[in-house]
Short mmCIF file of C-alpha atoms in Angstrom, two decimals:
data_model
loop_
_atom_site.label_atom_id
_atom_site.label_comp_id
_atom_site.label_asym_id
_atom_site.label_seq_id
_atom_site.Cartn_x
_atom_site.Cartn_y
_atom_site.Cartn_z
CA GLN A 53 -0.11 0.16 0.06
CA SER A 54 1.59 3.41 -0.99
CA ALA A 55 1.78 6.53 0.93
CA LEU A 56 -0.62 9.45 0.13
CA THR A 57 0.89 11.85 -1.97
CA GLN A 58 1.59 15.37 -0.55
CA PRO A 59 3.62 17.99 -1.87
CA PRO A 60 6.97 18.58 0.21
CA SER A 61 6.80 22.02 1.21
CA ALA A 62 4.12 25.12 1.01
CA SER A 63 4.67 28.58 2.31
CA GLY A 64 2.49 31.75 2.75
CA SER A 65 2.83 34.95 4.58
CA ARG A 66 1.41 36.10 8.02
CA GLY A 67 -1.75 36.47 7.62
CA GLN A 68 -2.39 34.59 4.26
CA SER A 69 -3.68 31.30 3.50
CA VAL A 70 -2.02 28.13 2.76
CA THR A 71 -3.76 24.89 0.83
CA ILE A 72 -1.96 21.52 1.07
CA SER A 73 -3.23 18.54 -1.17
CA CYS A 74 -3.20 14.68 -0.02
CA THR A 75 -3.83 12.55 -2.98
CA GLY A 76 -4.54 8.98 -2.70
CA THR A 77 -7.06 6.42 -4.69
CA SER A 78 -10.35 5.26 -4.67
CA SER A 79 -9.32 2.42 -1.90
CA ASP A 80 -8.26 5.16 0.55
CA VAL A 81 -9.14 8.75 0.48
CA GLY A 82 -11.93 8.63 -2.52
CA GLY A 83 -13.37 5.42 -0.64
CA TYR A 84 -14.11 6.70 2.70
CA ASN A 85 -14.78 9.82 4.63
CA TYR A 86 -12.14 9.25 7.01
CA VAL A 87 -9.30 11.78 6.37
CA SER A 88 -7.22 12.96 9.18
CA TRP A 89 -4.66 15.86 9.44
CA TYR A 90 -1.70 15.94 11.67
CA GLN A 91 0.68 18.85 12.78
CA GLN A 92 4.11 18.04 13.97
CA HIS A 93 6.61 20.30 15.07
CA PRO A 94 10.33 19.37 15.28
CA GLY A 95 11.29 16.83 17.83
CA LYS A 96 7.50 16.69 18.98
CA ALA A 97 4.60 13.96 18.57
CA PRO A 98 1.96 14.81 15.96
CA LYS A 99 -1.25 16.66 16.95
CA LEU A 100 -4.77 15.74 15.42
CA MET A 101 -5.91 19.02 13.50
CA ILE A 102 -8.77 17.54 11.47
CA TYR A 103 -10.96 14.43 11.40
CA GLU A 104 -13.17 12.89 9.20
CA VAL A 105 -12.27 15.13 6.38
CA SER A 106 -13.46 18.51 7.71
CA LYS A 107 -14.26 18.11 11.94
CA ARG A 108 -11.99 19.92 14.21
CA PRO A 109 -11.22 18.51 17.63
CA SER A 110 -11.81 20.86 20.68
CA GLY A 111 -9.22 23.45 20.82
CA VAL A 112 -8.10 23.62 16.97
CA PRO A 113 -8.42 27.17 15.91
CA ASP A 114 -11.00 27.46 13.04
CA ARG A 115 -8.36 28.74 10.81
CA PHE A 116 -7.86 25.03 10.17
CA SER A 117 -10.33 23.54 7.82
CA GLY A 118 -10.32 20.13 5.59
CA ALA A 119 -12.23 19.22 2.44
CA LYS A 120 -12.32 16.36 0.32
CA SER A 121 -12.90 15.76 -3.61
CA GLY A 122 -12.84 12.64 -5.10
CA ASN A 123 -9.24 10.95 -4.39
CA THR A 124 -7.82 14.21 -3.35
CA ALA A 125 -8.19 15.73 0.13
CA SER A 126 -6.80 19.07 1.33
CA LEU A 127 -5.99 21.32 4.47
CA THR A 128 -6.44 24.74 4.36
CA VAL A 129 -4.59 27.12 7.19
CA SER A 130 -5.90 30.66 6.77
CA GLY A 131 -4.53 33.78 8.62
CA LEU A 132 -1.10 31.95 8.94
CA GLN A 133 0.77 32.89 12.12
CA ALA A 134 4.53 31.81 13.17
CA GLU A 135 3.30 28.86 15.22
CA ASP A 136 1.68 27.20 12.19
CA GLU A 137 5.31 26.46 10.75
CA ALA A 138 5.49 22.81 11.10
CA ASP A 139 5.03 19.59 9.15
CA TYR A 140 1.79 18.31 8.26
CA PHE A 141 0.55 14.85 7.48
CA CYS A 142 -2.56 13.47 5.99
CA SER A 143 -4.10 10.17 7.04
CA SER A 144 -6.70 8.05 5.66
CA TYR A 145 -8.63 5.01 6.74
CA ALA A 146 -8.07 2.29 3.79
CA GLY A 147 -10.15 -0.86 4.56
CA ARG A 148 -9.95 -3.71 7.00
CA ILE A 149 -6.99 -5.42 5.61
CA ASN A 150 -4.51 -2.71 6.04
CA PRO A 151 -6.40 -0.06 8.01
CA TYR A 152 -4.55 3.18 7.69
CA VAL A 153 -2.08 4.99 5.37
CA PHE A 154 -0.38 8.36 5.88
CA GLY A 155 0.81 10.96 3.43
CA THR A 156 4.32 11.83 2.55
CA GLY A 157 4.36 14.98 4.59
CA THR A 158 4.45 18.95 3.80
CA LYS A 159 6.54 21.39 5.55
CA VAL A 160 4.66 24.33 5.74
CA THR A 161 6.85 27.56 6.20
CA VAL A 162 5.58 30.99 7.31
CA LEU A 163 7.35 33.64 5.52
CA GLU B 64 -4.64 15.29 32.23
CA VAL B 65 -4.80 12.78 29.29
CA GLN B 66 -1.34 11.02 28.66
CA LEU B 67 0.41 8.26 26.80
CA VAL B 68 4.16 7.51 27.89
CA GLU B 69 6.09 5.12 25.73
CA SER B 70 9.22 3.10 27.55
CA GLY B 71 11.44 0.37 26.27
CA GLY B 72 13.35 1.62 23.47
CA GLY B 73 16.85 1.44 22.72
CA LEU B 74 19.66 0.02 20.77
CA VAL B 75 19.46 -3.39 19.37
CA GLN B 76 21.15 -5.74 16.78
CA PRO B 77 19.76 -6.83 13.72
CA GLY B 78 17.55 -10.12 14.22
CA GLY B 79 17.11 -8.94 18.08
CA SER B 80 14.01 -8.28 20.11
CA LEU B 81 12.51 -5.49 21.99
CA ARG B 82 9.21 -4.60 24.04
CA LEU B 83 7.79 -1.29 23.95
CA SER B 84 5.35 -0.27 26.71
CA CYS B 85 2.92 2.48 26.65
CA ALA B 86 1.24 3.76 30.00
CA ALA B 87 -1.97 5.62 29.70
CA SER B 88 -3.67 7.77 32.18
CA GLY B 89 -6.42 10.33 32.51
CA PHE B 90 -9.10 8.49 30.59
CA PRO B 91 -10.73 5.11 30.53
CA PHE B 92 -8.20 3.09 28.52
CA SER B 93 -10.39 0.20 28.13
CA ASN B 94 -13.05 2.14 26.26
CA TYR B 95 -10.47 2.97 23.20
CA TRP B 96 -8.77 0.93 20.09
CA MET B 97 -5.09 1.66 20.65
CA ASN B 98 -2.36 2.14 18.08
CA TRP B 99 1.31 1.97 17.40
CA GLY B 100 2.75 4.05 15.04
CA ARG B 101 6.38 4.99 13.62
CA GLN B 102 8.61 7.38 11.93
CA ALA B 103 12.04 6.71 10.59
CA PRO B 104 14.43 9.58 11.07
CA GLY B 105 13.61 12.38 8.55
CA LYS B 106 10.80 10.74 7.31
CA GLY B 107 7.15 10.32 7.25
CA LEU B 108 4.69 8.55 9.80
CA GLU B 109 3.60 4.98 9.38
CA TRP B 110 0.92 3.36 11.15
CA VAL B 111 2.25 -0.05 12.57
CA ALA B 112 -0.57 -1.87 14.33
CA ASN B 113 -3.81 -1.76 16.53
CA MET B 114 -6.16 -3.33 18.96
CA LYS B 115 -9.74 -3.07 19.78
CA GLN B 116 -10.70 -2.36 23.32
CA ASP B 117 -11.23 -6.00 24.25
CA GLY B 118 -8.27 -7.25 22.21
CA SER B 119 -10.88 -9.31 20.00
CA GLU B 120 -9.42 -7.50 16.81
CA ILE B 121 -5.98 -6.75 16.01
CA ASN B 122 -4.45 -5.64 12.78
CA TYR B 123 -0.84 -4.85 11.55
CA VAL B 124 0.86 -3.20 8.30
CA GLU B 125 1.84 -5.71 6.00
CA SER B 126 5.57 -5.09 6.60
CA VAL B 127 5.71 -6.02 10.26
CA LYS B 128 3.27 -8.88 10.13
CA GLY B 129 4.57 -12.17 11.78
CA ARG B 130 7.24 -10.40 13.53
CA PHE B 131 5.56 -7.66 15.85
CA THR B 132 2.53 -8.46 18.26
CA ILE B 133 0.42 -6.06 19.80
CA SER B 134 -1.25 -6.36 23.27
CA ARG B 135 -2.66 -4.58 25.89
CA ASP B 136 -3.73 -5.17 29.73
CA ASN B 137 -6.66 -3.08 30.56
CA ALA B 138 -6.07 -3.74 34.12
CA LYS B 139 -2.93 -1.85 34.03
CA ASN B 140 -3.95 0.66 31.49
CA SER B 141 -1.02 -0.46 29.03
CA LEU B 142 -0.34 -1.15 25.53
CA TYR B 143 2.50 -3.30 24.22
CA LEU B 144 4.50 -3.92 21.23
CA GLN B 145 6.69 -6.88 21.18
CA MET B 146 9.16 -6.51 18.30
CA ASN B 147 11.18 -9.72 17.01
CA SER B 148 13.62 -10.36 13.98
CA LEU B 149 14.25 -6.63 14.03
CA ARG B 150 15.83 -4.96 10.71
CA ALA B 151 17.61 -2.05 9.97
CA GLU B 152 14.49 -0.66 8.32
CA ASP B 153 12.49 -0.87 11.82
CA THR B 154 14.72 1.89 13.21
CA ALA B 155 12.03 4.71 14.37
CA VAL B 156 10.76 6.76 16.67
CA TYR B 157 7.59 4.26 17.84
CA TYR B 158 4.38 6.17 19.08
CA CYS B 159 1.40 5.22 20.54
CA ALA B 160 -1.78 6.82 19.66
CA ARG B 161 -5.30 6.41 21.05
CA GLY B 162 -8.01 6.01 18.32
CA GLY B 163 -10.39 8.57 19.83
CA VAL B 164 -12.03 9.63 17.00
CA LEU B 165 -13.77 7.62 14.04
CA HIS B 166 -10.51 6.35 12.11
CA GLY B 167 -8.18 8.98 13.61
CA PHE B 168 -5.62 9.23 16.44
CA ASP B 169 -6.41 11.86 18.84
CA VAL B 170 -3.79 11.52 21.42
CA TRP B 171 -0.16 10.48 20.88
CA GLY B 172 2.56 9.73 23.39
CA GLN B 173 6.04 11.40 23.13
CA GLY B 174 7.60 8.85 21.23
CA ILE B 175 10.47 6.40 21.88
CA MET B 176 13.56 5.50 19.53
CA VAL B 177 14.22 2.25 18.59
CA THR B 178 17.49 1.63 16.62
CA VAL B 179 18.47 -1.50 14.92
CA SER B 180 21.93 -1.64 14.02
CA SER B 181 25.16 -3.71 14.74
#
Protein backbone atom coordinates (compact mmCIF):
# COMPACT_ATOMS: atom_id res chain seq x y z
CA GLN A 1 0.00 0.00 0.00
CA SER A 2 1.55 3.30 -1.09
CA ALA A 3 1.74 6.45 0.97
CA LEU A 4 -0.65 9.25 0.11
CA THR A 5 0.96 11.98 -1.99
CA GLN A 6 1.54 15.44 -0.52
CA PRO A 7 3.66 18.31 -1.83
CA PRO A 8 7.01 18.43 0.02
CA SER A 9 6.62 22.07 0.92
CA ALA A 10 4.20 24.99 1.02
CA SER A 11 4.57 28.54 2.23
CA GLY A 12 2.68 31.73 2.84
CA SER A 13 3.11 35.07 4.53
CA ARG A 14 1.67 35.82 7.93
CA GLY A 15 -2.05 36.44 7.63
CA GLN A 16 -2.33 34.68 4.27
CA SER A 17 -3.71 31.23 3.53
CA VAL A 18 -2.01 28.02 2.45
CA THR A 19 -3.67 24.86 1.13
CA ILE A 20 -2.05 21.43 1.23
CA SER A 21 -3.25 18.57 -0.96
CA CYS A 22 -3.30 14.86 -0.14
CA THR A 23 -3.86 12.54 -3.07
CA GLY A 24 -4.73 8.89 -2.74
CA THR A 25 -6.90 6.39 -4.57
CA SER A 26 -10.45 5.11 -4.57
CA SER A 27 -9.28 2.49 -2.03
CA ASP A 28 -8.43 5.07 0.61
CA VAL A 29 -9.12 8.82 0.34
CA GLY A 30 -11.78 8.43 -2.33
CA GLY A 31 -13.47 5.45 -0.73
CA TYR A 32 -14.09 6.73 2.77
CA ASN A 33 -14.80 10.01 4.55
CA TYR A 34 -12.10 9.24 7.10
CA VAL A 35 -9.28 11.61 6.29
CA SER A 36 -7.35 13.10 9.20
CA TRP A 37 -4.66 15.77 9.35
CA TYR A 38 -1.81 16.02 11.85
CA GLN A 39 0.54 18.87 12.72
CA GLN A 40 4.05 18.02 13.90
CA HIS A 41 6.61 20.49 15.19
CA PRO A 42 10.29 19.39 15.14
CA GLY A 43 11.03 16.79 17.78
CA LYS A 44 7.43 16.70 18.94
CA ALA A 45 4.58 14.22 18.71
CA PRO A 46 1.92 14.69 16.03
CA LYS A 47 -1.23 16.60 16.95
CA LEU A 48 -4.65 15.89 15.47
CA MET A 49 -5.96 18.95 13.62
CA ILE A 50 -8.79 17.57 11.45
CA TYR A 51 -10.69 14.27 11.41
CA GLU A 52 -13.47 12.81 9.25
CA VAL A 53 -12.37 15.13 6.42
CA SER A 54 -13.53 18.41 7.95
CA LYS A 55 -14.18 18.10 11.68
CA ARG A 56 -12.03 20.00 14.18
CA PRO A 57 -11.19 18.61 17.62
CA SER A 58 -11.85 20.84 20.58
CA GLY A 59 -9.11 23.45 20.92
CA VAL A 60 -8.04 23.53 17.28
CA PRO A 61 -8.51 27.04 15.85
CA ASP A 62 -11.14 27.49 13.13
CA ARG A 63 -8.33 28.80 10.91
CA PHE A 64 -7.79 25.12 10.09
CA SER A 65 -10.27 23.55 7.68
CA GLY A 66 -10.45 20.36 5.66
CA ALA A 67 -12.20 19.23 2.52
CA LYS A 68 -12.24 16.39 0.02
CA SER A 69 -13.03 15.96 -3.66
CA GLY A 70 -12.71 12.55 -5.24
CA ASN A 71 -9.37 10.99 -4.37
CA THR A 72 -7.83 14.23 -3.09
CA ALA A 73 -8.22 15.78 0.33
CA SER A 74 -6.97 19.20 1.34
CA LEU A 75 -6.09 21.16 4.44
CA THR A 76 -6.34 24.94 4.42
CA VAL A 77 -4.71 27.11 7.03
CA SER A 78 -6.11 30.64 6.94
CA GLY A 79 -4.61 33.68 8.64
CA LEU A 80 -1.19 32.03 8.89
CA GLN A 81 0.62 32.56 12.16
CA ALA A 82 4.23 31.88 13.09
CA GLU A 83 3.25 28.89 15.22
CA ASP A 84 1.65 27.21 12.19
CA GLU A 85 5.12 26.55 10.78
CA ALA A 86 5.40 22.77 11.05
CA ASP A 87 5.13 19.51 9.14
CA TYR A 88 1.63 18.38 8.22
CA PHE A 89 0.61 14.80 7.48
CA CYS A 90 -2.67 13.48 6.14
CA SER A 91 -4.01 10.03 6.90
CA SER A 92 -6.85 7.96 5.52
CA TYR A 93 -8.71 4.82 6.48
CA ALA A 94 -8.10 2.22 3.78
CA GLY A 95 -10.20 -0.78 4.67
CA ARG A 96 -9.97 -3.69 7.06
CA ILE A 97 -6.85 -5.43 5.71
CA ASN A 98 -4.47 -2.44 5.82
CA PRO A 99 -6.50 0.06 7.80
CA TYR A 100 -4.44 3.25 7.74
CA VAL A 101 -2.13 5.01 5.33
CA PHE A 102 -0.31 8.29 5.95
CA GLY A 103 0.75 10.99 3.54
CA THR A 104 4.33 11.82 2.63
CA GLY A 105 4.20 15.05 4.63
CA THR A 106 4.33 18.75 3.81
CA LYS A 107 6.59 21.28 5.47
CA VAL A 108 4.75 24.59 5.87
CA THR A 109 6.88 27.71 6.13
CA VAL A 110 5.50 31.03 7.31
CA LEU A 111 7.34 33.80 5.53
CA GLU B 1 -4.56 15.09 32.15
CA VAL B 2 -4.85 12.65 29.27
CA GLN B 3 -1.40 11.15 28.71
CA LEU B 4 0.43 8.34 26.94
CA VAL B 5 4.02 7.53 27.90
CA GLU B 6 6.13 5.08 25.92
CA SER B 7 9.10 3.17 27.28
CA GLY B 8 11.35 0.25 26.38
CA GLY B 9 13.19 1.61 23.36
CA GLY B 10 16.91 1.46 22.72
CA LEU B 11 19.64 -0.02 20.55
CA VAL B 12 19.29 -3.61 19.38
CA GLN B 13 21.19 -5.74 16.88
CA PRO B 14 19.55 -6.95 13.67
CA GLY B 15 17.55 -10.09 14.40
CA GLY B 16 17.06 -9.06 18.02
CA SER B 17 13.94 -8.35 20.03
CA LEU B 18 12.53 -5.45 21.99
CA ARG B 19 9.29 -4.87 23.88
CA LEU B 20 7.75 -1.42 23.95
CA SER B 21 5.26 -0.35 26.60
CA CYS B 22 2.77 2.52 26.63
CA ALA B 23 1.29 3.66 29.94
CA ALA B 24 -2.04 5.47 29.65
CA SER B 25 -3.55 7.83 32.19
CA GLY B 26 -6.33 10.40 32.47
CA PHE B 27 -8.95 8.49 30.46
CA PRO B 28 -10.79 5.13 30.51
CA PHE B 29 -8.19 3.10 28.63
CA SER B 30 -10.44 0.09 28.14
CA ASN B 31 -12.92 2.19 26.10
CA TYR B 32 -10.56 2.90 23.22
CA TRP B 33 -8.87 1.28 20.25
CA MET B 34 -5.13 1.74 20.68
CA ASN B 35 -2.44 2.05 18.03
CA TRP B 36 1.27 1.97 17.43
CA GLY B 37 2.81 4.15 14.76
CA ARG B 38 6.40 4.94 13.82
CA GLN B 39 8.51 7.54 12.09
CA ALA B 40 11.91 6.74 10.62
CA PRO B 41 14.52 9.51 10.98
CA GLY B 42 13.65 12.37 8.66
CA LYS B 43 10.72 10.45 7.19
CA GLY B 44 6.95 10.42 7.36
CA LEU B 45 4.58 8.67 9.70
CA GLU B 46 3.63 5.02 9.30
CA TRP B 47 0.82 3.22 11.09
CA VAL B 48 2.07 -0.10 12.51
CA ALA B 49 -0.67 -1.91 14.43
CA ASN B 50 -3.86 -1.52 16.40
CA MET B 51 -6.01 -3.42 18.83
CA LYS B 52 -9.69 -3.19 19.72
CA GLN B 53 -10.82 -2.36 23.23
CA ASP B 54 -11.25 -5.98 24.32
CA GLY B 55 -8.44 -7.38 22.19
CA SER B 56 -10.83 -9.20 19.89
CA GLU B 57 -9.57 -7.46 16.76
CA ILE B 58 -5.96 -6.79 15.78
CA ASN B 59 -4.45 -5.36 12.62
CA TYR B 60 -0.85 -4.94 11.41
CA VAL B 61 0.88 -3.19 8.54
CA GLU B 62 2.12 -5.80 6.06
CA SER B 63 5.82 -5.15 6.74
CA VAL B 64 5.63 -6.25 10.39
CA LYS B 65 3.21 -9.16 10.14
CA GLY B 66 4.69 -12.28 11.76
CA ARG B 67 7.39 -10.26 13.55
CA PHE B 68 5.52 -7.78 15.77
CA THR B 69 2.78 -8.53 18.29
CA ILE B 70 0.50 -5.90 19.82
CA SER B 71 -1.16 -6.58 23.17
CA ARG B 72 -2.85 -4.69 25.98
CA ASP B 73 -3.62 -5.05 29.66
CA ASN B 74 -6.72 -3.02 30.47
CA ALA B 75 -6.27 -3.63 34.20
CA LYS B 76 -2.87 -1.92 34.00
CA ASN B 77 -3.92 0.72 31.46
CA SER B 78 -1.07 -0.39 29.27
CA LEU B 79 -0.38 -1.16 25.62
CA TYR B 80 2.56 -3.23 24.40
CA LEU B 81 4.45 -3.97 21.20
CA GLN B 82 6.66 -7.06 21.10
CA MET B 83 9.10 -6.66 18.24
CA ASN B 84 11.05 -9.73 17.06
CA SER B 85 13.41 -10.35 14.14
CA LEU B 86 14.19 -6.66 14.01
CA ARG B 87 15.65 -5.17 10.84
CA ALA B 88 17.55 -1.96 10.13
CA GLU B 89 14.43 -0.60 8.42
CA ASP B 90 12.53 -0.86 11.72
CA THR B 91 14.70 1.96 13.10
CA ALA B 92 12.28 4.74 14.02
CA VAL B 93 10.60 6.72 16.75
CA TYR B 94 7.65 4.60 17.87
CA TYR B 95 4.48 6.33 19.04
CA CYS B 96 1.54 5.04 20.99
CA ALA B 97 -1.72 6.70 19.87
CA ARG B 98 -5.32 6.59 20.99
CA GLY B 99 -8.06 5.91 18.48
CA GLY B 100 -10.34 8.49 20.01
CA VAL B 101 -12.06 9.69 16.89
CA LEU B 102 -13.45 7.51 14.12
CA HIS B 103 -10.44 6.26 12.18
CA GLY B 104 -8.16 8.96 13.58
CA PHE B 105 -5.63 9.29 16.37
CA ASP B 106 -6.47 12.00 18.89
CA VAL B 107 -3.83 11.52 21.60
CA TRP B 108 -0.19 10.65 21.00
CA GLY B 109 2.68 9.76 23.30
CA GLN B 110 5.99 11.60 23.14
CA GLY B 111 7.58 8.72 21.24
CA ILE B 112 10.44 6.33 21.96
CA MET B 113 13.47 5.69 19.76
CA VAL B 114 14.28 2.21 18.51
CA THR B 115 17.60 1.77 16.70
CA VAL B 116 18.41 -1.50 14.94
CA SER B 117 22.12 -1.61 14.19
CA SER B 118 25.17 -3.79 14.66
